[in-house]
Every structure is written in C-alpha cells, then in structure tokens.
PDB file of C-alpha atoms in Angstrom:
ATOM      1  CA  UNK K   6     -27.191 -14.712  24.518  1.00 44.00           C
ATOM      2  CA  UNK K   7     -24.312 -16.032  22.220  1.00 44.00           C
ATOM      3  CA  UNK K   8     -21.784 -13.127  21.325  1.00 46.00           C
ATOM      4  CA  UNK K   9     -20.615 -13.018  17.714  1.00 46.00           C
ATOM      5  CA  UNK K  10     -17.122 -11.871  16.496  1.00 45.00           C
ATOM      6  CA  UNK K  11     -16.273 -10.574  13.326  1.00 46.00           C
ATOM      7  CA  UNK K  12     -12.245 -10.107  12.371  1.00 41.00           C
ATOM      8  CA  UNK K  13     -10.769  -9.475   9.357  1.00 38.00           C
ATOM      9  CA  UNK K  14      -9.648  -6.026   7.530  1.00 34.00           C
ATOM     10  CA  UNK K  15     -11.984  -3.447   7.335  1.00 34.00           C
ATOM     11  CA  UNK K  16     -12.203  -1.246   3.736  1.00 36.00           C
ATOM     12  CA  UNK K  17     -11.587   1.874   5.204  1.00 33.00           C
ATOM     13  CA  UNK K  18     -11.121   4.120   2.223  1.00 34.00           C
ATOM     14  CA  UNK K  19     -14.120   4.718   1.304  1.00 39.00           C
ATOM     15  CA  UNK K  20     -14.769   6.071   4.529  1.00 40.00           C
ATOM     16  CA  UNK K  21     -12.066   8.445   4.384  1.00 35.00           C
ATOM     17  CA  UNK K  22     -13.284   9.600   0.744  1.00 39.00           C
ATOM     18  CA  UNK K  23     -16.444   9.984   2.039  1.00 42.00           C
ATOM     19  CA  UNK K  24     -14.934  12.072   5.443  1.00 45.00           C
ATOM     20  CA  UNK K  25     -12.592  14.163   3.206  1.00 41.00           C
ATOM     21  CA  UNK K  26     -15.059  16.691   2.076  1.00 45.00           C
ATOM     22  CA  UNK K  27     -16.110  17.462   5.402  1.00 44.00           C
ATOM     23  CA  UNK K  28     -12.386  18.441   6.883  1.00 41.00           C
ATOM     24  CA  UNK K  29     -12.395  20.585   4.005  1.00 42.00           C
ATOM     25  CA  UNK K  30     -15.998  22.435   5.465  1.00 43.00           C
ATOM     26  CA  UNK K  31     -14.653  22.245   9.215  1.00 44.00           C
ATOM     27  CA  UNK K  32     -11.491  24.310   7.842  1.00 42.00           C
ATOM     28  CA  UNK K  33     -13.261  27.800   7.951  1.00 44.00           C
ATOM     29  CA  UNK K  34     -16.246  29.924   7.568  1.00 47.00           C
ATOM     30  CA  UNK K  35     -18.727  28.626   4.129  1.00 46.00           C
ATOM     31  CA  UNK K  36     -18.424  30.994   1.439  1.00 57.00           C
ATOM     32  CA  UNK K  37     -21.595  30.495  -0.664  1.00 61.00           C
ATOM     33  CA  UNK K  38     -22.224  27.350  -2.859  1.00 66.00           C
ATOM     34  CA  UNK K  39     -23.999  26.656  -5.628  1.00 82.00           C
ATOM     35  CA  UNK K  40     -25.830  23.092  -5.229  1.00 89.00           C
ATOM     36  CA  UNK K  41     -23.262  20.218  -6.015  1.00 94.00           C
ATOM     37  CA  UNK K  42     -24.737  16.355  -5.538  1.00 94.00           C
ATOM     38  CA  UNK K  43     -22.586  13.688  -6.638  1.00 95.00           C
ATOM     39  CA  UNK K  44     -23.451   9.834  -6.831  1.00 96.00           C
ATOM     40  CA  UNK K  45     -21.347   6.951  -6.916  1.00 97.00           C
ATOM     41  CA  UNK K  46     -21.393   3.066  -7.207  1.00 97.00           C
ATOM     42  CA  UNK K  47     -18.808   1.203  -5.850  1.00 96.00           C
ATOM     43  CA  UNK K  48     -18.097  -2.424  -5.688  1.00 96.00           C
ATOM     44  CA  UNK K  49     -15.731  -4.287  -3.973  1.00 95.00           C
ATOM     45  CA  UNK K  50     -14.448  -7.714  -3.046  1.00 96.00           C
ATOM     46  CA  UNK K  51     -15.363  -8.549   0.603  1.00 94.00           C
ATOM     47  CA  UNK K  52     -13.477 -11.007   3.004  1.00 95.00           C
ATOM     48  CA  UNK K  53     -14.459 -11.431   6.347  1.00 92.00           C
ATOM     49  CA  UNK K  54     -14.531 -14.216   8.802  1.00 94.00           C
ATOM     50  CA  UNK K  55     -16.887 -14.492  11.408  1.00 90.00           C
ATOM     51  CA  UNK K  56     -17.055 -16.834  15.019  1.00 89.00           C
ATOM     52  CA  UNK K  57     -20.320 -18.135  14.887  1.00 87.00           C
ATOM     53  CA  UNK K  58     -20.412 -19.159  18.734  1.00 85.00           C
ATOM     54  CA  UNK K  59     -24.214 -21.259  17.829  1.00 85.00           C
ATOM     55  CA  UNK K  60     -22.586 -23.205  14.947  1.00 88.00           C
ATOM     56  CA  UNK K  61     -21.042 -26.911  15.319  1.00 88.00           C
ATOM     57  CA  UNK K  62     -23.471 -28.334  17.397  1.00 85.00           C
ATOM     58  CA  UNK K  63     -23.452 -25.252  19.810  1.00 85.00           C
ATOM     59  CA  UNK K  64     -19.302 -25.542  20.050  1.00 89.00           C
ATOM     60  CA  UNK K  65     -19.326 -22.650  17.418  1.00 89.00           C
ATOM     61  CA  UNK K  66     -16.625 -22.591  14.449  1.00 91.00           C
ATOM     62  CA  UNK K  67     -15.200 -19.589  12.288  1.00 94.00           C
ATOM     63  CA  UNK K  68     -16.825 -18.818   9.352  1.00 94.00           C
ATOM     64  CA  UNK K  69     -14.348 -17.157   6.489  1.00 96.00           C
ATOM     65  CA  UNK K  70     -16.895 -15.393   3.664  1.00 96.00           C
ATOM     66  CA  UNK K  71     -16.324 -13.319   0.599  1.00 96.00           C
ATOM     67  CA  UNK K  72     -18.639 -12.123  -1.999  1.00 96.00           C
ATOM     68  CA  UNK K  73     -19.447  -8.636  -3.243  1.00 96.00           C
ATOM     69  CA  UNK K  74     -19.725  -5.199  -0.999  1.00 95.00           C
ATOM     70  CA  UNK K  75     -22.106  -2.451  -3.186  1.00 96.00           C
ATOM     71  CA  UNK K  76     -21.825   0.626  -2.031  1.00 96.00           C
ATOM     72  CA  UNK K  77     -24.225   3.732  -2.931  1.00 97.00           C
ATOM     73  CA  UNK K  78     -23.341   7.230  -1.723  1.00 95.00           C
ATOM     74  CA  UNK K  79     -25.345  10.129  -2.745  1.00 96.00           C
ATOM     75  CA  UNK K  80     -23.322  13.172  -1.680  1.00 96.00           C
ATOM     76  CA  UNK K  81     -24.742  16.809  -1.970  1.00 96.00           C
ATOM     77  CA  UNK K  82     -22.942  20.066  -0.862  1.00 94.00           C
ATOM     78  CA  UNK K  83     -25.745  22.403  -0.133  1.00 93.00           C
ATOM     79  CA  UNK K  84     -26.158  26.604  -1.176  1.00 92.00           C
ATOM     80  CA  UNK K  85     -25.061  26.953   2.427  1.00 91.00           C
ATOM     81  CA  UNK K  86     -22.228  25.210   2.199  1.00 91.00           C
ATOM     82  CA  UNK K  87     -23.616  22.375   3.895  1.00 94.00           C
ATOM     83  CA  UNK K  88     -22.670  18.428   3.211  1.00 94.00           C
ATOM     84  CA  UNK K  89     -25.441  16.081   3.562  1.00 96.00           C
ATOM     85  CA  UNK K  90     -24.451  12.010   2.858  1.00 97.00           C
ATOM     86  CA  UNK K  91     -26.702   9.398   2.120  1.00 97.00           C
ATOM     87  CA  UNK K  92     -24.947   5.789   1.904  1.00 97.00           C
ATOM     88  CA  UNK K  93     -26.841   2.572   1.068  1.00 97.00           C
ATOM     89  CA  UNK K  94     -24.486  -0.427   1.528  1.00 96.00           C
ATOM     90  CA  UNK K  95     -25.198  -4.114   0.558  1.00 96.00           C
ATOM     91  CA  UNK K  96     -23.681  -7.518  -0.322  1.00 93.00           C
ATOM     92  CA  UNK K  97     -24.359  -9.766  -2.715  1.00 86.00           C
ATOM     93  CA  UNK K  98     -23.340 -13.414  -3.269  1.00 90.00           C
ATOM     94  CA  UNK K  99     -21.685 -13.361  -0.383  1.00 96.00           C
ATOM     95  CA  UNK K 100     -20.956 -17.112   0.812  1.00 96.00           C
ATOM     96  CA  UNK K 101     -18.664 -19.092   3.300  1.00 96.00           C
ATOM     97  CA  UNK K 102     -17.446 -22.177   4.648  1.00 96.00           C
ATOM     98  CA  UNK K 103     -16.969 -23.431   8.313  1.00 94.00           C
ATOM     99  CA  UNK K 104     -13.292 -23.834   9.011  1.00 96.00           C
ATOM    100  CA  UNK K 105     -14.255 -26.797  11.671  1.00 94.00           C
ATOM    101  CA  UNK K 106     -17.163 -28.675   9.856  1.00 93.00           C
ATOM    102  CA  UNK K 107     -17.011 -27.619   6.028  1.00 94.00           C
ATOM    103  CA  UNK K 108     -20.461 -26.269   6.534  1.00 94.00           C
ATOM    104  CA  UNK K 109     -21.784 -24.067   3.855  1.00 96.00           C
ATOM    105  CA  UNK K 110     -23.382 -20.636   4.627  1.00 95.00           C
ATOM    106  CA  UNK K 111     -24.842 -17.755   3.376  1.00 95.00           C
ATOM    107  CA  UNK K 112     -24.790 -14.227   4.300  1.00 95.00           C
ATOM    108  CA  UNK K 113     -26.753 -10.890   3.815  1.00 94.00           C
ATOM    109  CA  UNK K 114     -26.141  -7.511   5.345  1.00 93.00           C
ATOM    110  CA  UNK K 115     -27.743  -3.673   4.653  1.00 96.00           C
ATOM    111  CA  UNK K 116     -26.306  -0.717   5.966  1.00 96.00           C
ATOM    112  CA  UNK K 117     -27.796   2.997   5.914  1.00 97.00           C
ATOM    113  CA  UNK K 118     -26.151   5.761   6.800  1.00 97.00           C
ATOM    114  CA  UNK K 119     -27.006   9.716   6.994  1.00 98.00           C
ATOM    115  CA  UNK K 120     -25.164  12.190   7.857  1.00 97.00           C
ATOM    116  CA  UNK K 121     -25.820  15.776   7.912  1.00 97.00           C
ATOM    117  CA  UNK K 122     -23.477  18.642   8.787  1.00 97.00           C
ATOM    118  CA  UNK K 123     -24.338  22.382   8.192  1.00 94.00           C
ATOM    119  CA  UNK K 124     -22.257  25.263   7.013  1.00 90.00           C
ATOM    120  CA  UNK K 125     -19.075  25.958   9.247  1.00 85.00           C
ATOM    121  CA  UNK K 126     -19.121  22.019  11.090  1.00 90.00           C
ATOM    122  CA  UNK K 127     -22.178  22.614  13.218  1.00 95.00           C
ATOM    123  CA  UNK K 128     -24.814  21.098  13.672  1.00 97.00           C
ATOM    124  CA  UNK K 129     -24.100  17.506  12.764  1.00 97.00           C
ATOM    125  CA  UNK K 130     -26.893  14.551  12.629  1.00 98.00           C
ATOM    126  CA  UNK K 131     -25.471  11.446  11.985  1.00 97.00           C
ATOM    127  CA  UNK K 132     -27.835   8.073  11.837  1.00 97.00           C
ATOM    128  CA  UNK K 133     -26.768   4.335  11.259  1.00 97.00           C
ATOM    129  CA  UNK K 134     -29.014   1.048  11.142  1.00 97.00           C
ATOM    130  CA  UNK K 135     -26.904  -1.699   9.859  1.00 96.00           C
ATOM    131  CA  UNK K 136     -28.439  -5.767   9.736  1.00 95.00           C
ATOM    132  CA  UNK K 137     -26.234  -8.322   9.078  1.00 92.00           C
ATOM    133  CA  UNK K 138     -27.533 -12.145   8.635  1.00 93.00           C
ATOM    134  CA  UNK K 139     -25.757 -15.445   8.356  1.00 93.00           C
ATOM    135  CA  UNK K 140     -27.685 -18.689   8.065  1.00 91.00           C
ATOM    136  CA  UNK K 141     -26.171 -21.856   7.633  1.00 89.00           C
ATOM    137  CA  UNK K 142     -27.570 -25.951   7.161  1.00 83.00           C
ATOM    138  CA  UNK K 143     -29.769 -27.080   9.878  1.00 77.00           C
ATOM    139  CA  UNK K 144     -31.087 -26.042  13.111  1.00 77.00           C
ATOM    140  CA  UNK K 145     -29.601 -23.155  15.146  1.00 78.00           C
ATOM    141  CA  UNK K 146     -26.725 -22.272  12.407  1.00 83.00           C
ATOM    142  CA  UNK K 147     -28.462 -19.005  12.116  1.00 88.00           C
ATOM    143  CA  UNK K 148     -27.280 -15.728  13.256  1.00 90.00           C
ATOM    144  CA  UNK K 149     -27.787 -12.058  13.272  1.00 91.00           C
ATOM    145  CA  UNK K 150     -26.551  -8.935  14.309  1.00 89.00           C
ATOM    146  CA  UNK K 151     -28.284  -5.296  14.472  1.00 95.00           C
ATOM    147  CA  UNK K 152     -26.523  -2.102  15.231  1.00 95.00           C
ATOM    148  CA  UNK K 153     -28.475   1.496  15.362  1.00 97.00           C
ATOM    149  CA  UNK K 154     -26.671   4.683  16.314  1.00 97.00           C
ATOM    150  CA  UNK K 155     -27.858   8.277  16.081  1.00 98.00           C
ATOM    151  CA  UNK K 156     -25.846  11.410  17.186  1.00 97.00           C
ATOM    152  CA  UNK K 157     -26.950  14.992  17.113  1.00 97.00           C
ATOM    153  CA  UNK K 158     -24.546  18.023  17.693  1.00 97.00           C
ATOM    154  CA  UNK K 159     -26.339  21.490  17.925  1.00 96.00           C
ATOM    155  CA  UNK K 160     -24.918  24.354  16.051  1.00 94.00           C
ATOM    156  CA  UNK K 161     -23.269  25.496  19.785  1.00 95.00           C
ATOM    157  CA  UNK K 162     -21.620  22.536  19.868  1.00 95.00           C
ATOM    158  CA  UNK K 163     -23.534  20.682  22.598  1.00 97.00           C
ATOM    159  CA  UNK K 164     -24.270  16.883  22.060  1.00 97.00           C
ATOM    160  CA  UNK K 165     -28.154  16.641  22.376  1.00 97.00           C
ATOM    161  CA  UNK K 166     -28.553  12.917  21.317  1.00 96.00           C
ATOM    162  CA  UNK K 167     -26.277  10.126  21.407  1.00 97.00           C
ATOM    163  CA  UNK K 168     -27.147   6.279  21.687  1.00 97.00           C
ATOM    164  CA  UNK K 169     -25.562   3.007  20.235  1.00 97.00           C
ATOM    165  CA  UNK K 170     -27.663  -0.260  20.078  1.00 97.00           C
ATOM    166  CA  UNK K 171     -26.251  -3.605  19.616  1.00 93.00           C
ATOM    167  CA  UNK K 172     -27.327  -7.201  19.542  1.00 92.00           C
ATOM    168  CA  UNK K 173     -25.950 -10.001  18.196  1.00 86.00           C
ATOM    169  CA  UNK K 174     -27.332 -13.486  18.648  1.00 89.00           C
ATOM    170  CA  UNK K 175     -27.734 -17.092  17.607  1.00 86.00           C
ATOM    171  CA  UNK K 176     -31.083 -17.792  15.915  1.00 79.00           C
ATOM    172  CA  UNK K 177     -33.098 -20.983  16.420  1.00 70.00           C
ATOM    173  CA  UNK K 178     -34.034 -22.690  13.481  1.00 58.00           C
ATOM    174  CA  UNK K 179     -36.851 -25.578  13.866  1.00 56.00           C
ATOM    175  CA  UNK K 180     -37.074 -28.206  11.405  1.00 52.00           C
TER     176      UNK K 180
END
C-alpha cells in the first residue's frame, strides 16, 4: 500500500476556540447552568498540498489544492455544567494542480467530530471519522484516506476505550 503525505499549515484556531470552553469547565467544580447551545458557520480558505505517491505514472508528484473549508459546530453547555460538541466539517470547490505533470485534480473531504465531557472534566467521549478523497485524470490518480478515533475517559479518570484507525491508499481506476 502507497502512503500519502499531506504538509502544509494546519488552521488551528478554531480548534482552540472550540477547546477554550472546556479549560474553563476543567478549572473547578460546575456550579449549575441553565442550557446554553450555540451554532456557528465558518468558512475559510484552505491550502494544502498533498504527495500523491500513485500519481505520474506510479512515480507520484505533489499536489498543491485550495478551495473552501465549511465548518459547522453546534456547541451546548448542559444544566450540569456539561459541554457537549458536535462539528461537521467539509470542503467545497476544492481543486489542484500536479507540480510535476500539470495534472488537474479534484478533492472532497468530511469530517465529524463529537465530543462529550461532563460536569467537573470527567467523563469525556470523544469520536472522529474523517474521509478525505482526491481523484485526478486517468487510471490510478485516485486516492483516499480514512481516519476513525474514539476515546472514552470514565468519570474516575480511567481510559476505558481508545483506538486510532488509519489508511491511506492509491485507488485503481479502470478505464
């Protein structure tokens, strides 16, 4: 199996906006809450190049895309004084060129993520499936790469689930 490598900066602030309220909740015991949920939309240019080992005839090439990043997060501080975060993540008109052989490609990604922390920090669930695509012209340009992850963290602190899964790998295309 082909290995693919993405470089290029990551966006990290909305992670940190998202992270924020949660150092606020680890701080000390939850007084009581009343409901709070908060959405937001947020948009955002995306740059990213990618080595496409299956591309150039099997040689590979980088691949330098931009397009659009939406992101959805649905944010809701329970009675409790729990946080709970949904975030739906997509691009759109996201494109790219091959620095070696000019090809044009095209790429797609969604990314869910839940996380679910009660009152006082404990217990934390915290689930991620993420599928990214990039197809290009002609056979065996195509690409993909699937990540899952799940943690759970009991209210005593004790890590009762943890797993990553990865895969990343060319795609054959027939004609």
């Amino acid at each position: 199996m082909n290995k693919i490598r993405a470089t290029g900066t990551a966006r990290l602030a909305s992670a940190v906006a998202l992270l924020a309220p949660s150092l606020v909740l680890v701080a000390g015991p939850a007084p009581a809450y009343a409901a709070e949920t908060t959405t937001r939309i947020l948009r955002a240019p995306l740059e990213l190049s990618v080595f496409l080992p299956c591309a150039n005839g099997g040689l590979g090439e980088v691949v330098d895309l931009d397009g659009t990043i939406s992101e959805l997060y649905h944010v809701t501080v329970d009675e409790a004084g729990g946080f709970h975060v949904h975030l739906v993540e997509t691009q759109s008109s996201v494109q790219g060129t091959g620095a070696t052989t000019g090809d044009r490609y095209v790429s797609t990604r969604v990314n869910l993520f839940v996380y679910n922390q009660g009152s006082g920090s404990l217990p934390i669930t915290s689930t991620q499936q993420l599928v990214f695509r990039i197809a290009g012209a002609g056979p065996g340009n195509d690409a993909s790469i699937r990540i899952t992850n799940h943690t759970t963290v009991n209210a005593d602190g004790t890590v009762t689930v943890a797993f990553d899964t990865y895969s990343a790998e060319c795609e054959p295309t027939t004609p």
